[in-house]
Short mmCIF file of C-alpha atoms and ligand atoms in Angstrom, two decimals:
data_model
loop_
_atom_site.label_atom_id
_atom_site.label_comp_id
_atom_site.label_asym_id
_atom_site.label_seq_id
_atom_site.Cartn_x
_atom_site.Cartn_y
_atom_site.Cartn_z
CA MET E 5 -167.55 120.39 61.09
CA THR E 6 -166.72 123.55 63.27
CA ASP E 7 -169.22 125.25 65.71
CA LEU E 8 -171.07 127.92 63.81
CA SER E 9 -172.57 130.96 65.43
CA LEU E 10 -176.30 131.20 65.70
CA LYS E 11 -176.18 134.16 63.27
CA LYS E 12 -174.32 132.12 60.67
CA LYS E 13 -176.79 129.22 61.13
CA LYS E 14 -179.64 131.60 60.51
CA LYS E 15 -177.95 132.87 57.37
CA ILE E 16 -177.51 129.25 56.11
CA ALA E 17 -181.05 128.37 56.93
CA ASN E 18 -182.51 131.52 55.37
CA GLU E 19 -180.47 131.03 52.12
CA SER E 20 -181.24 127.35 51.99
CA TYR E 21 -184.95 127.86 52.54
CA THR E 22 -185.22 130.38 49.71
CA ILE E 23 -183.56 127.86 47.28
CA LEU E 24 -185.73 125.06 48.52
CA LYS E 25 -188.88 127.05 48.18
CA ASP E 26 -188.00 127.82 44.70
CA ILE E 27 -187.58 124.11 43.82
CA TYR E 28 -190.25 122.49 45.94
CA GLY E 29 -192.58 125.33 46.93
CA LYS E 30 -195.47 124.25 44.57
CA GLN E 31 -195.28 120.61 45.24
CA GLU E 32 -198.34 118.90 47.05
CA MET E 33 -197.93 116.80 50.12
CA THR E 34 -197.69 113.20 49.15
CA LEU E 35 -199.82 111.60 51.94
CA ASN E 36 -203.53 111.56 51.02
CA PHE E 37 -206.01 112.75 53.77
CA SER E 38 -209.23 114.62 54.04
CA ASN E 39 -209.39 115.26 57.81
CA ALA E 40 -207.26 115.27 60.98
CA TRP E 41 -208.01 111.62 61.72
CA GLU E 42 -206.95 110.40 58.30
CA LEU E 43 -203.72 112.28 58.53
CA LEU E 44 -203.01 110.88 61.98
CA VAL E 45 -203.65 107.34 60.58
CA GLY E 46 -201.31 108.08 57.79
CA GLY E 47 -198.64 109.24 60.13
CA ILE E 48 -199.01 106.27 62.38
CA LEU E 49 -198.83 103.91 59.31
CA GLY E 50 -195.98 105.86 57.79
CA ALA E 51 -193.15 104.59 59.89
CA GLN E 52 -190.46 102.97 57.68
CA THR E 53 -193.04 102.85 54.82
CA THR E 54 -193.38 104.94 51.71
CA ASP E 55 -196.32 107.44 51.35
CA GLU E 56 -197.33 105.50 48.20
CA GLN E 57 -197.75 102.24 50.24
CA VAL E 58 -199.61 104.13 52.93
CA ASN E 59 -201.92 105.74 50.37
CA ARG E 60 -202.74 102.37 48.85
CA VAL E 61 -203.71 100.97 52.26
CA THR E 62 -205.64 103.95 53.52
CA ALA E 63 -207.63 104.26 50.27
CA VAL E 64 -209.25 101.01 51.02
CA LEU E 65 -209.26 101.39 54.88
CA PHE E 66 -211.12 104.71 54.77
CA GLU E 67 -213.56 103.39 52.32
CA LYS E 68 -214.51 100.41 54.53
CA TYR E 69 -214.06 102.22 57.93
CA PRO E 70 -214.66 105.92 57.46
CA ASN E 71 -215.01 106.93 61.07
CA ILE E 72 -212.87 106.85 64.19
CA GLU E 73 -215.58 104.63 65.85
CA ASP E 74 -215.25 102.04 62.93
CA ILE E 75 -211.48 101.60 63.76
CA ALA E 76 -212.01 101.62 67.49
CA ASN E 77 -214.46 98.68 67.03
CA LEU E 78 -211.99 96.54 64.99
CA THR E 79 -210.38 93.51 66.56
CA LEU E 80 -206.65 93.40 66.32
CA GLU E 81 -206.87 90.55 63.76
CA GLU E 82 -209.33 92.64 61.59
CA ALA E 83 -207.04 95.63 61.72
CA ILE E 84 -203.98 93.58 60.84
CA GLU E 85 -205.89 92.13 57.91
CA GLU E 86 -206.42 95.67 56.53
CA ILE E 87 -202.88 96.93 56.76
CA LYS E 88 -200.81 93.70 56.54
CA THR E 89 -199.05 94.89 53.30
CA ILE E 90 -197.09 97.46 55.11
CA GLY E 91 -194.12 96.95 57.56
CA LEU E 92 -194.58 96.75 61.32
CA TYR E 93 -198.29 96.02 60.77
CA ARG E 94 -199.00 94.32 64.14
CA ASN E 95 -197.81 97.29 66.17
CA LYS E 96 -199.45 99.78 63.91
CA ALA E 97 -202.73 97.90 64.00
CA LYS E 98 -202.57 98.07 67.85
CA ALA E 99 -201.69 101.73 67.67
CA LEU E 100 -204.67 102.59 65.36
CA ILE E 101 -207.25 100.88 67.47
CA GLY E 102 -205.72 102.25 70.71
CA SER E 103 -205.53 105.88 69.24
CA ALA E 104 -209.13 105.57 67.99
CA LYS E 105 -210.36 104.41 71.53
CA LYS E 106 -208.45 107.08 73.31
CA ILE E 107 -209.69 109.87 71.03
CA LEU E 108 -213.29 108.71 71.59
CA ASN E 109 -212.87 108.22 75.29
CA GLU E 110 -210.72 111.12 76.29
CA PHE E 111 -210.88 113.80 73.52
CA ASP E 112 -214.65 113.82 72.71
CA GLY E 113 -214.04 112.04 69.44
CA LYS E 114 -211.82 114.79 68.13
CA VAL E 115 -208.19 114.65 67.15
CA PRO E 116 -206.38 116.87 69.72
CA GLN E 117 -204.25 119.87 68.53
CA ASP E 118 -202.03 120.01 71.66
CA ARG E 119 -198.58 118.34 71.19
CA ASP E 120 -198.49 116.47 74.48
CA GLU E 121 -202.12 115.29 74.03
CA LEU E 122 -201.33 114.14 70.46
CA MET E 123 -198.20 112.41 71.76
CA SER E 124 -200.24 110.57 74.46
CA LEU E 125 -201.85 108.52 71.69
CA PRO E 126 -200.41 105.13 71.03
CA GLY E 127 -197.98 105.15 68.01
CA VAL E 128 -197.62 108.85 68.03
CA GLY E 129 -194.29 110.47 68.63
CA PRO E 130 -193.05 114.11 68.02
CA LYS E 131 -192.87 113.35 64.23
CA VAL E 132 -196.41 112.38 63.70
CA ALA E 133 -197.61 114.96 66.27
CA ASN E 134 -195.94 117.77 64.47
CA LEU E 135 -197.10 116.38 61.09
CA VAL E 136 -200.86 116.67 62.28
CA ARG E 137 -200.29 119.98 63.93
CA GLY E 138 -198.53 121.56 60.97
CA ASP E 139 -200.32 119.94 58.02
CA PHE E 140 -203.78 119.83 59.35
CA PHE E 141 -204.21 122.36 62.00
CA LYS E 142 -201.64 124.72 60.43
CA ILE E 143 -199.87 125.31 63.71
CA PRO E 144 -196.09 125.94 63.09
CA ALA E 145 -194.24 122.67 63.72
CA ILE E 146 -191.13 120.98 62.31
CA VAL E 147 -191.41 117.36 61.26
CA VAL E 148 -187.89 115.97 61.87
CA ASP E 149 -187.78 112.76 59.92
CA THR E 150 -184.52 110.84 58.83
CA HIS E 151 -184.19 113.17 55.69
CA CYS E 152 -184.77 116.30 57.71
CA GLY E 153 -182.34 115.24 60.50
CA ARG E 154 -179.60 114.21 58.17
CA ILE E 155 -179.71 117.30 55.72
CA SER E 156 -180.06 119.74 58.68
CA ARG E 157 -176.83 118.26 60.03
CA LEU E 158 -174.98 118.40 56.65
CA LEU E 159 -176.00 122.02 56.29
CA GLY E 160 -174.55 122.67 59.58
CA LEU E 161 -177.63 123.60 61.57
CA SER E 162 -177.38 120.76 64.17
CA LYS E 163 -174.76 118.30 65.30
CA SER E 164 -177.39 115.91 67.01
CA GLU E 165 -178.51 112.51 65.81
CA ASN E 166 -181.50 112.84 68.29
CA PRO E 167 -184.69 114.21 66.46
CA THR E 168 -185.88 115.97 69.59
CA VAL E 169 -182.54 117.91 69.98
CA ILE E 170 -182.66 118.61 66.20
CA GLU E 171 -186.01 120.01 66.28
CA LYS E 172 -184.97 122.25 69.28
CA ASP E 173 -181.96 123.46 67.27
CA LEU E 174 -184.12 124.21 64.21
CA VAL E 175 -186.84 125.94 66.21
CA GLU E 176 -184.03 128.41 67.45
CA ILE E 177 -182.74 128.96 63.91
CA LEU E 178 -185.71 128.96 61.50
CA PRO E 179 -188.32 131.60 61.37
CA GLU E 180 -191.72 130.14 62.47
CA GLU E 181 -193.29 130.70 59.14
CA THR E 182 -190.90 128.23 57.51
CA TRP E 183 -191.21 125.36 59.95
CA ILE E 184 -193.99 123.42 58.12
CA ASP E 185 -192.33 123.65 54.78
CA TRP E 186 -188.90 122.87 56.10
CA GLY E 187 -189.77 119.34 57.00
CA HIS E 188 -191.47 118.81 53.58
CA PHE E 189 -188.75 120.32 51.58
CA LEU E 190 -185.98 118.30 53.21
CA VAL E 191 -187.91 115.02 52.58
CA LEU E 192 -188.15 116.03 48.86
CA HIS E 193 -184.49 117.05 48.77
CA GLY E 194 -183.31 113.86 50.52
CA ARG E 195 -185.16 111.92 47.75
CA ASN E 196 -183.80 114.00 44.89
CA TYR E 197 -180.22 114.98 45.72
CA CYS E 198 -179.08 114.01 49.28
CA LYS E 199 -179.79 110.40 49.68
CA ALA E 200 -178.37 108.83 52.87
CA ARG E 201 -175.97 106.61 50.88
CA CYS E 202 -175.30 109.02 47.85
CA ARG E 203 -175.00 112.78 48.32
CA ASN E 204 -175.04 114.35 44.82
CA CYS E 205 -173.36 117.60 45.98
CA LEU E 206 -172.05 118.37 42.53
CA ALA E 207 -175.60 118.90 41.24
CA CYS E 208 -177.26 119.93 44.52
CA PRO E 209 -178.61 123.45 44.47
CA LEU E 210 -177.67 123.85 48.13
CA ASN E 211 -173.94 123.23 47.47
CA LYS E 212 -173.13 126.89 48.13
CA THR E 213 -174.71 127.00 51.51
CA CYS E 214 -174.21 123.45 52.86
CA GLN E 215 -171.32 123.12 55.21
CA TYR E 216 -170.61 119.58 54.24
CA ALA E 217 -170.31 120.49 50.60
CA LEU E 218 -168.16 123.55 51.47
CA SER E 219 -165.62 121.48 53.41
CA LYS E 220 -162.22 121.34 51.93
CA GLU E 221 -162.29 117.64 51.38
CA VAL E 222 -165.57 117.70 49.40
CA GLN E 223 -164.59 120.79 47.52
CA ILE E 224 -161.67 118.94 46.16
CA LYS E 225 -163.87 115.98 45.10
CA ILE E 226 -166.33 118.29 43.43
CA GLU E 227 -163.52 120.05 41.49
CA GLU E 228 -162.22 116.61 40.41
CA ALA E 229 -165.69 115.63 39.33
CA LYS E 230 -166.10 118.83 37.36
CA TYR E 231 -162.61 118.27 35.68
CA GLU E 232 -163.74 114.91 34.66
CA GLN E 233 -166.92 116.37 33.39
CA LEU E 234 -169.16 114.24 35.58
CA GLU E 235 -172.75 115.46 35.96
CA ASN E 236 -173.60 113.33 38.89
CA GLY E 237 -171.76 111.51 41.59
CA CYS E 238 -171.80 110.51 45.34
CA PHE E 239 -169.92 112.77 47.66
S1 SF4 V 19 -174.70 119.82 49.04
FE1 SF4 V 19 -174.48 117.58 49.25
S2 SF4 V 19 -174.62 117.18 51.47
FE2 SF4 V 19 -175.31 119.24 51.07
S3 SF4 V 19 -177.56 119.05 50.96
FE3 SF4 V 19 -176.72 118.99 48.89
S4 SF4 V 19 -176.35 116.79 48.44
FE4 SF4 V 19 -176.57 117.05 50.62
#
């Protein structure tokens, strides 16, 4: 894809956001939480796991261990027992206990709002830090997960594979008030239209703004699919 000017990227982002807001603007977040700690736990447990799986585990976990102290006092084996149905459970169990202890010892028992402080907690990278900042503290932040990264690239807003660089690119392009939504919308869009292995550009509502779909090669495929009266497909 050719290099686009910042002005052009802003136009693509703005048009795409308007379309996405129309489609997904009323949808609730899929991770269940009632405070910052619960969201942080959901974020830590969420790596390479679906939100449904995380919700199933946290429903039981928070019932048995409602406070940060309760998790800090678990042994590693006890924590593993509680979360063993999800992937990477050993590392995640360590991260939960480590984060709980650090929050109690260094942050007065309160989940910090500062990005660097959040990222100093075990198991917390930019994605989880931004999730907590945006969705709990309502501080503008973009969660760049695999869907957000992939679709932002396809739209023509970034060329990078590195989430930190993509976040930096998006921060420059998107208005601050859209940052929190952008991450959520692209997760939903990735599940609905733009899967990693099957981009349904024919039916995708972003196919008039997306630089991938507008490329000559894909346009030819879309026209062929229309001619064959296909309603879906992978492009
Ligand atoms: S037009 Fe195609 S590549 Fe672009 S966002 Fe939609 S499905 Fe993905």
